[in-house]
Amino acid sequence: MAFESLASRLQATFDKLRGKGKVTEEDVTKAMREVRLALLEADVNFKVVKDFVARVKERAVGQEVLKSLTPGQQVIKVVNDELTELMGGGQSKIAVANRPPTVVMMVGLQGAGKTTTTGKLANYLRGKLNRNPLLVACDIYRPAAIKQLEVLGKQLNIPVFSMGEQVSPVEIAQAAIAHAKEQHLDYVLIDTAGRLHIDEALMGELREMKEITKPHEILLVVDAMTGQDAVNVAESFNDQLSITGVVLTKLDGDTKGGAALSVKAVTGTPIKFVGMGEKMDALEPFHPDRMASRILGMGDVLTLIEKAQMEVDEAKAKELERKMRHAEFTFEDFLEQMAHVRKMGPLEELLGLMPGMNKMKGMKDLKIDERALNRVEAIVRSMTTEEKRHPEIINSSRRKRIAKGSGTTVQEVNRLIKQFEDMRKMMKQFTKMADKAKKKGGGFKFPFFS
Ligand SMILES: Nc1nc2c(ncn2[C@@H]2O[C@H](COP(=O)(O)OP(=O)(O)OP(=O)(O)O)[C@@H](O)[C@H]2O)c(=O)[nH]1
Ligand SMILES: [Mg+2]
């Protein structure tokens, strides 16, 4: 996980403060020394660290903290606020033109993830913002670059505009914008060529494209894994092009995180999105506040809630709760739940978002066995509708058939049915306890839904 070592160092520092009834200036100084080292080690820009620590210290040592009731907590809050501020404060959204189409230029060094991000962004715009994007192939230099974008377009079912390799990128971009107007497409995403280093030829071409197409947004794509270099690259691109936003890719890798923390402070340009993987749905809007609390180990509860809400609609959840209470939960519901869980993303990732989870011993190495899940699902899918609704009818010959149909063993089928029955029993018991407590006027809460 990205930020892992920074997060654990900061958390260790603050664990010492958290318990304190009183925090002295010396405590703060000591903690800040540790914070400073942790940030530097995470590859955060030197000057950014210096300013950051100075700001936190000033606020933390001030009256505001020392007179408060839980000073330890207050210091952590100051750090949280300042970290959030460092990354841009609020969320910076993608530009929308008053008159469509909104033109977005994607720029960056070779291999940063421009083309992939262009595809992801189109997918995001259509899926989350209900827009009609057009992908534009302006990388005429790298062999197969056009093809790469066309493949993504096909996969996403989003149109791709290309004119081959003989027409200049600027002309292609112009023609694409005209085409988008004609077709009433509202976003034009221009994928440009990358270079190994920042060179005059590349910048000249990008400046010309900017001049002529007047983009509403110039998104610089940088690879988070490159640490300080990412920030230097951002600075140069910003000097030359006045970029409007940054997309930080490969945050799913184990980057130390320095780039995410320095980019805004150094360039004045906010991070708008982060790339969390190679797949087309692995692009997330960047929320500085959530990232800060994630680094400080408060868990990205908001992201978690949002993910869950997106997938499970409330009425369904209510119905499910009712079923659980009355132990009417069937294997059909079970399948549906599993589909929801899967849609929310890899289980390890979800667990990582829960407060405290990333701190638990062994969590780092925990790999939820997706294969075991697949087998469970196969078993349930091999049941007839009747069996799914009334598991009690599944006798031994049916078990054999289910095992065969799902490519598993009778033992596995037995185990699953046993677990399922146990769960139903448990549900019944909780319901009884809840009813009793209610009669007594007690405050018992159903454990799964509070
Ligand atoms: N893990 C991970 N890989 C990514 C991410 N974004 C891009 N990649 C991978 O990075 C590699 C390069 O991505 P491209 O999109 O081709 O990069 P580019 O900037 O267009 O490269 P050029 O066109 O050669 O300049 C590909 O293998 C992508 O799958 C990300 O967020 N996470
Ligand atoms: Mg590319």
PDB file of N, CA, C and O in Angstrom, residues 17 53 73 101 111 117 122 132 151 174 237 246 261 314 344 413:
ATOM      1  N   LEU A  17       1.449  10.687  21.807  1.00  0.00           N
ATOM      2  CA  LEU A  17       0.773  11.918  22.241  1.00  0.00           C
ATOM      3  C   LEU A  17      -0.664  11.667  22.661  1.00  0.00           C
ATOM      4  O   LEU A  17      -1.177  12.278  23.588  1.00  0.00           O
ATOM      5  N   VAL A  53       6.302  21.827   9.095  1.00  0.00           N
ATOM      6  CA  VAL A  53       6.610  21.630  10.511  1.00  0.00           C
ATOM      7  C   VAL A  53       6.513  22.950  11.272  1.00  0.00           C
ATOM      8  O   VAL A  53       5.975  23.015  12.382  1.00  0.00           O
ATOM      9  N   GLN A  73      -4.894  14.873  21.347  1.00  0.00           N
ATOM     10  CA  GLN A  73      -5.813  14.828  20.216  1.00  0.00           C
ATOM     11  C   GLN A  73      -5.735  16.105  19.381  1.00  0.00           C
ATOM     12  O   GLN A  73      -5.827  16.078  18.163  1.00  0.00           O
ATOM     13  N   PRO A 101     -17.638  21.679 -26.441  1.00  0.00           N
ATOM     14  CA  PRO A 101     -17.007  20.685 -25.564  1.00  0.00           C
ATOM     15  C   PRO A 101     -15.928  21.260 -24.655  1.00  0.00           C
ATOM     16  O   PRO A 101     -15.306  22.250 -24.990  1.00  0.00           O
ATOM     17  N   GLY A 111       5.591   6.999 -20.375  1.00  0.00           N
ATOM     18  CA  GLY A 111       5.272   5.933 -19.427  1.00  0.00           C
ATOM     19  C   GLY A 111       4.618   6.379 -18.129  1.00  0.00           C
ATOM     20  O   GLY A 111       4.403   5.571 -17.231  1.00  0.00           O
ATOM     21  N   THR A 117      -4.655   6.820 -18.417  1.00  0.00           N
ATOM     22  CA  THR A 117      -5.462   7.774 -17.668  1.00  0.00           C
ATOM     23  C   THR A 117      -6.512   8.442 -18.555  1.00  0.00           C
ATOM     24  O   THR A 117      -7.627   8.722 -18.106  1.00  0.00           O
ATOM     25  N   ALA A 122     -12.155   9.149 -19.411  1.00  0.00           N
ATOM     26  CA  ALA A 122     -13.348   9.073 -20.263  1.00  0.00           C
ATOM     27  C   ALA A 122     -14.398   8.185 -19.598  1.00  0.00           C
ATOM     28  O   ALA A 122     -15.579   8.529 -19.542  1.00  0.00           O
ATOM     29  N   ASN A 132     -20.495  12.720 -22.442  1.00  0.00           N
ATOM     30  CA  ASN A 132     -20.097  11.989 -23.643  1.00  0.00           C
ATOM     31  C   ASN A 132     -18.720  12.418 -24.097  1.00  0.00           C
ATOM     32  O   ASN A 132     -18.572  13.440 -24.755  1.00  0.00           O
ATOM     33  N   VAL A 151      -7.757   0.675 -28.889  1.00  0.00           N
ATOM     34  CA  VAL A 151      -8.143  -0.537 -28.161  1.00  0.00           C
ATOM     35  C   VAL A 151      -8.927  -0.172 -26.896  1.00  0.00           C
ATOM     36  O   VAL A 151      -9.974  -0.748 -26.597  1.00  0.00           O
ATOM     37  N   GLN A 174      -7.375  20.013 -33.492  1.00  0.00           N
ATOM     38  CA  GLN A 174      -8.369  20.965 -34.016  1.00  0.00           C
ATOM     39  C   GLN A 174      -9.528  20.241 -34.683  1.00  0.00           C
ATOM     40  O   GLN A 174     -10.698  20.560 -34.456  1.00  0.00           O
ATOM     41  N   PHE A 237       6.800  21.435 -16.192  1.00  0.00           N
ATOM     42  CA  PHE A 237       5.619  21.498 -17.054  1.00  0.00           C
ATOM     43  C   PHE A 237       4.783  22.727 -16.702  1.00  0.00           C
ATOM     44  O   PHE A 237       4.232  23.388 -17.575  1.00  0.00           O
ATOM     45  N   VAL A 246      -3.148  17.992 -11.699  1.00  0.00           N
ATOM     46  CA  VAL A 246      -2.227  16.870 -11.769  1.00  0.00           C
ATOM     47  C   VAL A 246      -3.001  15.572 -11.543  1.00  0.00           C
ATOM     48  O   VAL A 246      -3.945  15.535 -10.749  1.00  0.00           O
ATOM     49  N   LEU A 261       2.222  14.648  -1.414  1.00  0.00           N
ATOM     50  CA  LEU A 261       2.270  15.681  -0.386  1.00  0.00           C
ATOM     51  C   LEU A 261       2.945  16.958  -0.857  1.00  0.00           C
ATOM     52  O   LEU A 261       2.756  18.017  -0.280  1.00  0.00           O
ATOM     53  N   GLU A 314     -30.440   1.487  -0.513  1.00  0.00           N
ATOM     54  CA  GLU A 314     -30.925   1.392   0.848  1.00  0.00           C
ATOM     55  C   GLU A 314     -32.107   0.455   1.030  1.00  0.00           C
ATOM     56  O   GLU A 314     -32.185  -0.292   1.999  1.00  0.00           O
ATOM     57  N   MET A 344     -17.447  -3.804  -4.875  1.00  0.00           N
ATOM     58  CA  MET A 344     -16.782  -2.781  -4.080  1.00  0.00           C
ATOM     59  C   MET A 344     -15.273  -2.841  -4.233  1.00  0.00           C
ATOM     60  O   MET A 344     -14.575  -1.946  -3.803  1.00  0.00           O
ATOM     61  N   VAL A 413     -19.013 -28.708   0.102  1.00  0.00           N
ATOM     62  CA  VAL A 413     -20.441 -28.380   0.087  1.00  0.00           C
ATOM     63  C   VAL A 413     -21.003 -28.503   1.499  1.00  0.00           C
ATOM     64  O   VAL A 413     -21.728 -27.619   1.977  1.00  0.00           O
TER      65      VAL A 413
END
